[in-house]
Coordinates of C-alpha atoms in Angstrom, one line a residue:
Chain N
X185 CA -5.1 -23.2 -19.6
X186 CA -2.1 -23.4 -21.6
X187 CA -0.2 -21.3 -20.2
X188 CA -0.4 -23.4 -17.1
X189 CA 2.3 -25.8 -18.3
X190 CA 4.6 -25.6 -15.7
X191 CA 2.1 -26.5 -13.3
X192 CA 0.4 -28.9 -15.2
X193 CA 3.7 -30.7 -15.1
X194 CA 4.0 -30.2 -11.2
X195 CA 0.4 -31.8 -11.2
X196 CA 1.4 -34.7 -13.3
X197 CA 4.5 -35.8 -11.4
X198 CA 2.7 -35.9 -8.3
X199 CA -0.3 -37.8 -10.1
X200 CA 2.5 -40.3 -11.1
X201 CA 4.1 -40.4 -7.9
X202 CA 1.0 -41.3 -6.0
X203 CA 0.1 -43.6 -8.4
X204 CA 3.3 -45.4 -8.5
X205 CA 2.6 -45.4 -4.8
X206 CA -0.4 -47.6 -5.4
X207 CA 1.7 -49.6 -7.8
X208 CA -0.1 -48.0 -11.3
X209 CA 3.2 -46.0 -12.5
X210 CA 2.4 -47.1 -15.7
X211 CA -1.1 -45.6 -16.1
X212 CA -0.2 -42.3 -14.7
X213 CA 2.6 -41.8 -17.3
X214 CA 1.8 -39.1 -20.0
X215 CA 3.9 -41.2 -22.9
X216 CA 3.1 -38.4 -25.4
X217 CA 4.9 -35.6 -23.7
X218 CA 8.6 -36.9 -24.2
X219 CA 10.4 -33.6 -24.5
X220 CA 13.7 -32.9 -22.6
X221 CA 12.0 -29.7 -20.4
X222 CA 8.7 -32.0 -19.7
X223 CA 11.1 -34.2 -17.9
X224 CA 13.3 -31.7 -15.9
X225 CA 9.9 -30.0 -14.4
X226 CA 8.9 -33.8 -14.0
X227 CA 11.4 -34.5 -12.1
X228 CA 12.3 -31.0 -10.6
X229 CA 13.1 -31.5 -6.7
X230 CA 12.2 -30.0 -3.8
X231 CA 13.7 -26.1 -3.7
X232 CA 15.7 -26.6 -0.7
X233 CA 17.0 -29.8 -1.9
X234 CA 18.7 -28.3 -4.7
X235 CA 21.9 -27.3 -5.6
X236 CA 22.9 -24.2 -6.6
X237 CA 23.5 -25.9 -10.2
X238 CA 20.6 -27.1 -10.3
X239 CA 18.5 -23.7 -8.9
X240 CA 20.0 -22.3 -12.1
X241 CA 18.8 -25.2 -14.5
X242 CA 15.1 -24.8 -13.0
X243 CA 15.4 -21.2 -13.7
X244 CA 16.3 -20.7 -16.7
X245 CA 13.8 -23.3 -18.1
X246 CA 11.1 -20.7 -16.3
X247 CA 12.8 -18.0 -18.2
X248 CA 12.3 -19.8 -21.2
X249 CA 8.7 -20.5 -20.4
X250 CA 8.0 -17.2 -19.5
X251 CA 9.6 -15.5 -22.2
X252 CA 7.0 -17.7 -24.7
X253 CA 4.3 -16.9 -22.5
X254 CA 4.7 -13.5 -22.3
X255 CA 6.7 -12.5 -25.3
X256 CA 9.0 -10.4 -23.0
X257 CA 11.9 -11.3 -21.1
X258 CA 11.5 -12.1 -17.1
X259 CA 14.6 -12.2 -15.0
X260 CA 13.8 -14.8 -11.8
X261 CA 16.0 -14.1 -8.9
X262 CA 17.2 -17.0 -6.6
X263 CA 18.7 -14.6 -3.5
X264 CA 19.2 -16.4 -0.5
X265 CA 18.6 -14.8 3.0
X266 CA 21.3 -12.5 4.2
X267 CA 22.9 -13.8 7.6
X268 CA 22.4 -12.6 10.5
X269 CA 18.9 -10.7 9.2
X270 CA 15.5 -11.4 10.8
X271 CA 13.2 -9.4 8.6
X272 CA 10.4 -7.1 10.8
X273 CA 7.5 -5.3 9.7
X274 CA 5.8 -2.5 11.6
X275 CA 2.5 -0.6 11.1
X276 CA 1.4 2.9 12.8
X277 CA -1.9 2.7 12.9
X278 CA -2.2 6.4 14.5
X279 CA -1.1 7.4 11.3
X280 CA -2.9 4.7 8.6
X281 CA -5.5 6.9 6.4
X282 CA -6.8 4.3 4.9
X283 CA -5.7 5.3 1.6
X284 CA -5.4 2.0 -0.5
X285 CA -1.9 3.2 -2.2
X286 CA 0.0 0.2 -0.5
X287 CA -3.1 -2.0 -1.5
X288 CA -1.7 -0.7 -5.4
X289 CA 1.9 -0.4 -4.7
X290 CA 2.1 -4.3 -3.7
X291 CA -0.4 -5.4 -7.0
X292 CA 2.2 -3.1 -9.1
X293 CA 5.0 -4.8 -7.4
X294 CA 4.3 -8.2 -6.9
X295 CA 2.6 -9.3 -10.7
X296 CA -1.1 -9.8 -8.9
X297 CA -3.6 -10.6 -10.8
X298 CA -5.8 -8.0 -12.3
X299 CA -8.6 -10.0 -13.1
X300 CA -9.4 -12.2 -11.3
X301 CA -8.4 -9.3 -9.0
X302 CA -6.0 -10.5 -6.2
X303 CA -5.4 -8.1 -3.5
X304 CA -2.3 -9.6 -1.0
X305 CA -3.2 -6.4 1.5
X306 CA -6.8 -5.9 2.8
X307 CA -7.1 -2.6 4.2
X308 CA -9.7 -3.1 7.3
X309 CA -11.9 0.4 8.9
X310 CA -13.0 0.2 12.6
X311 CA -15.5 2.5 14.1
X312 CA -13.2 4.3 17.0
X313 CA -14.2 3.7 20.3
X314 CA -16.3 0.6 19.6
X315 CA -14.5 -2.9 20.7
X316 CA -12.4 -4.2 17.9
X317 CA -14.7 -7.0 16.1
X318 CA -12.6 -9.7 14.5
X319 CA -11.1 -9.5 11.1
X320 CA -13.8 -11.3 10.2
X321 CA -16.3 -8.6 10.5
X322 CA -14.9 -5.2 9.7
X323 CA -15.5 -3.1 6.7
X324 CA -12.9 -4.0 3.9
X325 CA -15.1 -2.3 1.1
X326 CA -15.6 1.2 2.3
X327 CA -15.1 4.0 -0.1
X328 CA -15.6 7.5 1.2
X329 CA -14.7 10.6 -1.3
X330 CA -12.1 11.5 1.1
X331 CA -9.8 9.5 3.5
X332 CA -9.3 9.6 6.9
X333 CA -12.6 10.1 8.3
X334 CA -13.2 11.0 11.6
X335 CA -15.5 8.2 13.0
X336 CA -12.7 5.7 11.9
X337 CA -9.7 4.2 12.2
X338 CA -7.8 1.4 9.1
X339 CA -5.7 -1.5 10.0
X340 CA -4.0 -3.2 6.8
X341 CA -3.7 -6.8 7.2
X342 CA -1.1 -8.9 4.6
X343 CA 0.8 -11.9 5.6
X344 CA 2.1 -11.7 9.2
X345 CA 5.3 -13.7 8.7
X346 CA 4.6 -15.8 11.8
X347 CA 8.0 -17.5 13.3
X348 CA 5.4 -20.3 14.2
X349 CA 3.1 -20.4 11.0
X350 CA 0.2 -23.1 10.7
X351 CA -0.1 -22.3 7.2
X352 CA 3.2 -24.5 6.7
X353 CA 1.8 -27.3 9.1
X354 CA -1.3 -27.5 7.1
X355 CA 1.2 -28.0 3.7
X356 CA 1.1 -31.6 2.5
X357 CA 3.9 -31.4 0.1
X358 CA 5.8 -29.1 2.1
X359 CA 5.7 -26.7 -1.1
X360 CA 5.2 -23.7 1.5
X361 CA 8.0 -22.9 4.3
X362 CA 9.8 -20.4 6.7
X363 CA 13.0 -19.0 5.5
X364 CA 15.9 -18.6 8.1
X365 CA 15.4 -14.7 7.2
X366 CA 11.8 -15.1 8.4
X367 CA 10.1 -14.9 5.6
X368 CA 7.4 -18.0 4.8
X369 CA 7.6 -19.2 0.9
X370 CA 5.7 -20.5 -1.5
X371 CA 7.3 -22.7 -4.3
X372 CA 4.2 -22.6 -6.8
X373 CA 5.4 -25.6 -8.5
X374 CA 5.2 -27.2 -6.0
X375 CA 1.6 -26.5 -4.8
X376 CA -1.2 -28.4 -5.6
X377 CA -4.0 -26.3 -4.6
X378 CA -5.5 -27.8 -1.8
X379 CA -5.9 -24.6 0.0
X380 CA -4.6 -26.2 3.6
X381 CA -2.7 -23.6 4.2
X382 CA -5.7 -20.9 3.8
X383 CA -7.9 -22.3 6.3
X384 CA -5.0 -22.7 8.6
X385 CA -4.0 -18.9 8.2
X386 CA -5.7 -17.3 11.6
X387 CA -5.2 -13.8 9.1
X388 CA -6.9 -14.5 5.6
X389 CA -4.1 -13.8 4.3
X390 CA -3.3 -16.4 1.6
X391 CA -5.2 -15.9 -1.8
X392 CA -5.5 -18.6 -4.3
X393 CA -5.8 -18.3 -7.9
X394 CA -9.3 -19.7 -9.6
X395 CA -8.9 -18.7 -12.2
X396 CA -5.7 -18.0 -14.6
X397 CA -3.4 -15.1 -13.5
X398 CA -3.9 -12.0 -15.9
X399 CA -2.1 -9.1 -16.1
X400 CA -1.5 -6.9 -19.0
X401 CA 2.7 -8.0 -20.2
X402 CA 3.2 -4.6 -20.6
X403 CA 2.4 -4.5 -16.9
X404 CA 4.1 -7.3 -15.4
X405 CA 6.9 -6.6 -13.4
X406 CA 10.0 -8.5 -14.8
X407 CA 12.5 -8.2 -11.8
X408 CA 11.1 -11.3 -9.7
X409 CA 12.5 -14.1 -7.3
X410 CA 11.8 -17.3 -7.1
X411 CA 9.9 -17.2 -4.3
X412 CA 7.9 -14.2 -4.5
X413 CA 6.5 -12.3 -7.4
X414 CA 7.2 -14.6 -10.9
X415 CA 4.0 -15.2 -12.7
X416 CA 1.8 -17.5 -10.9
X417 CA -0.2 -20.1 -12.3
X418 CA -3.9 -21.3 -12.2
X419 CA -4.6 -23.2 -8.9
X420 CA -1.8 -22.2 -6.7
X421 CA -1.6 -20.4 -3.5
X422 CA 0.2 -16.5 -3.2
X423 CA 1.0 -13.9 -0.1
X424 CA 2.8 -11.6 0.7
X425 CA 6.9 -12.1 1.4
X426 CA 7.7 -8.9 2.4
X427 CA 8.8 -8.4 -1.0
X428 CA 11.7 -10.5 -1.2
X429 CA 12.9 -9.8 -4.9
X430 CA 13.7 -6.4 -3.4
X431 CA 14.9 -6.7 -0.2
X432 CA 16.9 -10.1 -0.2
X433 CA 20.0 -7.8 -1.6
X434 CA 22.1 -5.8 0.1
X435 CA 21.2 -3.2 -0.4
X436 CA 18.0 -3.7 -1.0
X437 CA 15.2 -1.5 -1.6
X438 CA 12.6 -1.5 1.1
X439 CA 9.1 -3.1 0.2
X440 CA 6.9 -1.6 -2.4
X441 CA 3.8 -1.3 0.8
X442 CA 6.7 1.2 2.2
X443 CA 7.3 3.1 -0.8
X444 CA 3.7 3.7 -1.5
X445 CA 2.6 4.9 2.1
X446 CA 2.0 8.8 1.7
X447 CA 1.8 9.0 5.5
X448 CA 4.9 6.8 6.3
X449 CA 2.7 4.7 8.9
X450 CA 5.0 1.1 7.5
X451 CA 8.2 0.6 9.0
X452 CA 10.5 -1.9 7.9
X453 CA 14.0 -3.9 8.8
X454 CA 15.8 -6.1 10.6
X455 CA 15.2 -7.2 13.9
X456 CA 18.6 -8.2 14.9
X457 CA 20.3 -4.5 14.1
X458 CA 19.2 -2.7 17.2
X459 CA 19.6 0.8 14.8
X460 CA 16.8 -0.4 12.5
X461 CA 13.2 1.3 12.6
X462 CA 11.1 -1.5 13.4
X463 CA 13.4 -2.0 16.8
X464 CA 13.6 1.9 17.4
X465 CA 9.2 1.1 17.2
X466 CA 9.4 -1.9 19.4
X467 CA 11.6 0.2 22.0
X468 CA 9.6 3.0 21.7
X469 CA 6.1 2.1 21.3
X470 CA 4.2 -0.1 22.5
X471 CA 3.2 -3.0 19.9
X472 CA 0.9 -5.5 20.0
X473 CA 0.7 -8.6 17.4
X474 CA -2.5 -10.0 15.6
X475 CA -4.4 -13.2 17.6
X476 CA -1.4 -13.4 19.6
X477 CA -3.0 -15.9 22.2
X478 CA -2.7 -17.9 19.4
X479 CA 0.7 -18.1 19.7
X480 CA 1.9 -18.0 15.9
X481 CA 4.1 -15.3 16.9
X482 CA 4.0 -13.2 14.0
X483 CA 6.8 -10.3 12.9
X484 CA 4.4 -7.8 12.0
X485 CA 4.0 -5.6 14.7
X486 CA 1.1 -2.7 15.0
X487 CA 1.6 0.2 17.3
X488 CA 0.1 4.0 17.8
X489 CA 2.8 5.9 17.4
X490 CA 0.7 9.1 19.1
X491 CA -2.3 8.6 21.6
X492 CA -5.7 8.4 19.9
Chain K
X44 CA -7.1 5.4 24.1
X45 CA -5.5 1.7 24.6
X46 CA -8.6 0.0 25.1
X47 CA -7.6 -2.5 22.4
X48 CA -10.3 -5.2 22.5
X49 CA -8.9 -7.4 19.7
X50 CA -8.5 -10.8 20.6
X51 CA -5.0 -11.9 22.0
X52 CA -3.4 -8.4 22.3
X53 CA -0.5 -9.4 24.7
X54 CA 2.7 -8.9 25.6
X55 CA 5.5 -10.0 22.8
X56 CA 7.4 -12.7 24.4
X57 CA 8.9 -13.8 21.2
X58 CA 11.1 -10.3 20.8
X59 CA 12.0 -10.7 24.1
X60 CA 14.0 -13.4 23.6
X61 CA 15.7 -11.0 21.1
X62 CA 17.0 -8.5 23.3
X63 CA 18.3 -10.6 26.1
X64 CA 22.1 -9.9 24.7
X65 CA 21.5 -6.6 23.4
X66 CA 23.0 -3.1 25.0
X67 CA 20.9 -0.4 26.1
X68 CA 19.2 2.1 23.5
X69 CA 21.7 4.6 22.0
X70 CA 21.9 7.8 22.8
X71 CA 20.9 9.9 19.9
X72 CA 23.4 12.0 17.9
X73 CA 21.8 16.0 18.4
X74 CA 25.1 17.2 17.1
X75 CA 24.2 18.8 13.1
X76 CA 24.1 15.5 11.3
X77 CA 22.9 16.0 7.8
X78 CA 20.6 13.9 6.2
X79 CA 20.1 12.7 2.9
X80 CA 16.3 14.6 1.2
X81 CA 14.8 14.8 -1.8
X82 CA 14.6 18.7 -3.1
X83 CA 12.4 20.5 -1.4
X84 CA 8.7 20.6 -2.8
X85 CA 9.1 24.1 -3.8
X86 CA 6.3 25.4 -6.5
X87 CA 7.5 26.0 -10.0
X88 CA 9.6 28.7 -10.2
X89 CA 9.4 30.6 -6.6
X90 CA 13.2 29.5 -6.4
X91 CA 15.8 31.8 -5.6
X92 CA 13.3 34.2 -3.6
X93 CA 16.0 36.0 -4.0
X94 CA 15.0 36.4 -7.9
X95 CA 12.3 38.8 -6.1
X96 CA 13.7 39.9 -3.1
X97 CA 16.8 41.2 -2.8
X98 CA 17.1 44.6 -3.5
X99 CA 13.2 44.4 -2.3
X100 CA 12.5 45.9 1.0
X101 CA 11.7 44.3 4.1
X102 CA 8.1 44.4 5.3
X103 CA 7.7 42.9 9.1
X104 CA 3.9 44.2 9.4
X105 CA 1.8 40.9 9.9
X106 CA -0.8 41.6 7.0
X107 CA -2.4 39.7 4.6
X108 CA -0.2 39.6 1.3
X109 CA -2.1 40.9 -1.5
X110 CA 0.7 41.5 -4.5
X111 CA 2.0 37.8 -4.2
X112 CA 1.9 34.8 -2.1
X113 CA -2.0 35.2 -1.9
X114 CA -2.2 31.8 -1.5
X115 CA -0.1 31.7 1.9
X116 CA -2.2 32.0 4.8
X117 CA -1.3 31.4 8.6
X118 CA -3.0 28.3 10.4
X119 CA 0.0 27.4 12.2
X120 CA 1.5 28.3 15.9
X121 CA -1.0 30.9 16.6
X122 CA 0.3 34.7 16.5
X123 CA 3.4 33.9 14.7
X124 CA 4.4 35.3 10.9
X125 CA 6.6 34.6 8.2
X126 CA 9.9 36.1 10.0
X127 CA 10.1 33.2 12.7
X128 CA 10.6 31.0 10.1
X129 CA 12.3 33.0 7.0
X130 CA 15.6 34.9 7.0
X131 CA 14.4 38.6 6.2
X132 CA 18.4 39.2 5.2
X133 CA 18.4 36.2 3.1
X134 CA 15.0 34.9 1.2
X135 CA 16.7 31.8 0.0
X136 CA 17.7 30.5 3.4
X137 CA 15.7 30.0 7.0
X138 CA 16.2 31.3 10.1
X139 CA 16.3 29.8 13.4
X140 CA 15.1 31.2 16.9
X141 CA 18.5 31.5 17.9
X142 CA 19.9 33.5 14.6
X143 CA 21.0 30.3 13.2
X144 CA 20.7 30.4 9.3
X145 CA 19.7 26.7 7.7
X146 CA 18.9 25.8 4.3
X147 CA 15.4 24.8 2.8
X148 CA 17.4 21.5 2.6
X149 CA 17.8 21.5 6.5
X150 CA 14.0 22.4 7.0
X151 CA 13.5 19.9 9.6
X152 CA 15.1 21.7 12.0
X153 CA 13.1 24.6 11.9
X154 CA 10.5 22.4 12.6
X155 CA 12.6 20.6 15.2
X156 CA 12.9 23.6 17.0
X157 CA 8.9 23.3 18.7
X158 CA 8.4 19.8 17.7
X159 CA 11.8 18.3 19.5
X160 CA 10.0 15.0 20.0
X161 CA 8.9 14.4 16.1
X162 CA 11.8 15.6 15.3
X163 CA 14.1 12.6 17.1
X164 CA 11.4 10.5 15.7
X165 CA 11.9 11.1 12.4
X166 CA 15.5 11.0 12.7
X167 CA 14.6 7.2 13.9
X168 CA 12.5 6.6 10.7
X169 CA 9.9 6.2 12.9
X170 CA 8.0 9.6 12.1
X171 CA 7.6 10.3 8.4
X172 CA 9.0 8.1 6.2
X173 CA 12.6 7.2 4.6
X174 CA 13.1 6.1 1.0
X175 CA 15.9 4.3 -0.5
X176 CA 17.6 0.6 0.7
X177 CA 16.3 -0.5 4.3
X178 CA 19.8 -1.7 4.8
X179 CA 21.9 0.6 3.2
X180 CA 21.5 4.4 1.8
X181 CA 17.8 6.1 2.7
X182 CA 16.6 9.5 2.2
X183 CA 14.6 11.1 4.9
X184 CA 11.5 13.2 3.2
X185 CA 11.4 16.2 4.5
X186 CA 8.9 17.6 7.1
X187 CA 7.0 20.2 4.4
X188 CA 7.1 17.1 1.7
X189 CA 3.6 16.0 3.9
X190 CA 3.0 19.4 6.0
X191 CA 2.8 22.5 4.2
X192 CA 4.6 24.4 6.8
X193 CA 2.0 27.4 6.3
X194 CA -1.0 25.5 7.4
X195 CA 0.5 22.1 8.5
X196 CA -2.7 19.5 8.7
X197 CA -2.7 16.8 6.4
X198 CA -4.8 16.6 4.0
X199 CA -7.4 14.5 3.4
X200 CA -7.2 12.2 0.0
X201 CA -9.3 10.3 -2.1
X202 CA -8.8 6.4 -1.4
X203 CA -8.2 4.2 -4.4
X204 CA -10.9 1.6 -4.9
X205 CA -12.1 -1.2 -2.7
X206 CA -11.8 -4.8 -3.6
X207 CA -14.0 -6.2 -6.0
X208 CA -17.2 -8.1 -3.8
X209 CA -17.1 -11.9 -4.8
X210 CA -20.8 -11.0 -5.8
X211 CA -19.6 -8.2 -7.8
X212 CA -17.5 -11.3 -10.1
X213 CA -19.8 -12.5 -12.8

């Protein structure tokens, strides 16, 4: 619990604010916390409504935090999306083995937790031939001695980076939002756990923390943004964001799901640069989105590249 | 195949909207670009060949190898052997259909040579896989990096582990 400070905080201010709503300011002020960083996450606005200036202030009081947390030093990025890029995801599923490594890559990448495990990718396995059954219903805890098998085909589901998302709808405190990159945000400082967003995700692909995050330090991962893969805390919401401490710079590497693929079925760039990957897929193949009568519109397209 | 039964597979209307301004598909470069790999997964010490085999003489009777390379065994383009691929004159390098020497580096278009349509593919990115920055500098991995070209099937591998059940958490 206390290393949930920063959150705690969150917490508090929005305790005070709804109670100075109802006119009880007074009550909901914690007199005994007067120090100068208490206030600044008190008061700490809304990500998009800061300045650069003060971006950098909220930061490095993180760092600080973070560096007393975890007795090592954690550098927090602050990119902002690079014009004129529409990020796109694309998945092969005529190649997918089922193999788990991007399941790994991404916990490796993005600081997940290790116990309480949190997973952002679910690999799925469908009998062939049968009718797809919903996400709902298909085997996520198979473990065969060897992968592929022949019976079955694997279909990796993660956040589908939807131009239309409900999961930002569903937000109360606007804490979650889509980028102009295309990329949907969480600000965990700004979440207050209410798990909207999850049951408005037609994927299942938010995961919330019940626990404390915890992860070996030697293990964490200390190049992180903002927005994506700095340590979370106890009671917040976390996806995936396409990995956008990595590829919000130009040039940036691809995402860590990419890397990890031994079969390089994941395809990855921008949508508006006609000589990218994911638009030589969407040209070539043909792709289908997740629910898409349910018009979220996601960017994470799934194709065979070969017959089946 | 294409029966895809899963609720709401459709057209994508959103990309659409995308492409309204944008030219047709370009057409793709045959002429010899190179591209960018990661060495070649050659076994410790096998290279040179030419450590072995020059000076060595040339034996062009399909057989099975018994002093060395017991380990290489044909299950690839039936009725073929090791000349249609390696340069008898020159261990170190390959040899195309037409006489055209390439480099272990340049391996993909040996492979390019029967497989024409991966072989655009993967100049696309789209089969295989690239490594590096999605917007700037990638290396392409080479065909033999996931097909060993002797017997080219991929492997099966062992998965990592599932998720933990939420009645496996005590």
């Amino acid at each position: 619990m206390e290393q949930d400070e920063s959150r705690q905080r969150g917490m508090h201010r929005r305790d005070f604010l709804r109670g100075a709503a109802l006119g009880l300011a007074g009550l909901a002020l914690p007199l005994d916390r007067a120090d100068a960083s208490f206030w600044e996450a008190f008061f700490q606005k809304h990500f998009r409504e800061m300045n650069d200036e003060e971006i950098k202030q909220v930061i490095s009081r993180l760092e600080k935090e973070y560096a007393q947390k975890f007795k090592k030093q954690i550098e927090i990025g602050a990119d902002k999306p690079i014009p004129g890029v529409l990020y796109g995801y694309g998945l092969d599923l005529s190649r997918c083995i089922g193999c788990r490594r991007c399941v790994y890559g991404c916990v490796a990448e993005n600081n997940q937790s290790i116990d309480p495990q949190i997973h952002w990718i679910t690999v799925l396995r469908f009998r062939k031939g049968e009718k797809w059954v919903d996400l709902e219903n298909s085997e996520k805890y198979y473990s065969p001695e060897k992968v592929p098998e022949e019976e079955y085909f694997y279909m990796p589901v993660q956040c589908q980076q939807c131009e239309n998302p409900p999961c930002v709808r569903a937000c109360p405190t606007q804490a979650t939002w889509k980028e102009p990159d295309g990329i949907v945000v969480i600000d965990y400082n700004w979440c207050i756990g209410c798990r909207y967003c999850m049951a408005a995700c037609p994927y299942g692909a938010r995961r919330f923390n019940w626990g404390a995050p915890n992860r070996p330090e030697e293990k964490i991962n200390p190049k992180t943004h903002y927005l994506g893969n700095r340590p979370r805390y106890r009671g917040v919401v976390e996806k995936c964001t396409f990995c956008i401490q990595r590829t919000r710079k130009d040039p940036g590497r691809y995402p860590a799901c990419v890397e990890a693929c031994p079969v390089g079925a994941r395809k990855f760039g921008n949508l508006l640069d006609p000589n990218s990957e994911i638009r030589y897929a969407i040209e070539h193949k043909r792709v289908f989105r997740l629910k898409e009568d349910l018009n979220t519109s996601p960017k994470f397209y799934y194709f065979f590249a070969y017959g089946r | 195949m294409r029966t895809l039964g899963i609720s709401g597979i459709g057209l994508f209307c959103f990309f659409s909207l995308l492409l309204v301004s944008s030219p047709a598909v370009p057409i793709e470069h045959e002429v010899h670009k190179k591209f960018l790999v990661p060495p070649p997964p050659f076994s410790e010490g096998i290279f040179p060949c030419s450590q072995c085999h020059q000076g060595m003489p040339v034996n062009r009777t399909p057989r099975k190898l018994e002093m060395m390379h017991q380990d290489i065994v044909l299950n690839h383009m039936p009725g073929g052997w090791c000349f249609d691929c390696h340069n008898p004159d020159n261990r170190d390098t390959l040899r195309l259909a037409n006489g055209k020497i390439v480099t272990f580096e340049e391996s993909y278009n040996l492979c390019g040579q029967c497989h024409g349509t991966i072989l655009r593919e993967w100049k696309a990115g789209l089969h295989g896989k690239r490594t590096g920055m999605w917007n700037g500098e990638k290396q392409y991995l080479l065909c033999v990096h996931c097909h060993w070209p002797h017997d080219p099937v991929f492997k099966a591998i062992t998965p990592m582990p599932p998720p933990v059940r939420p009645s496996d958490i005590k």
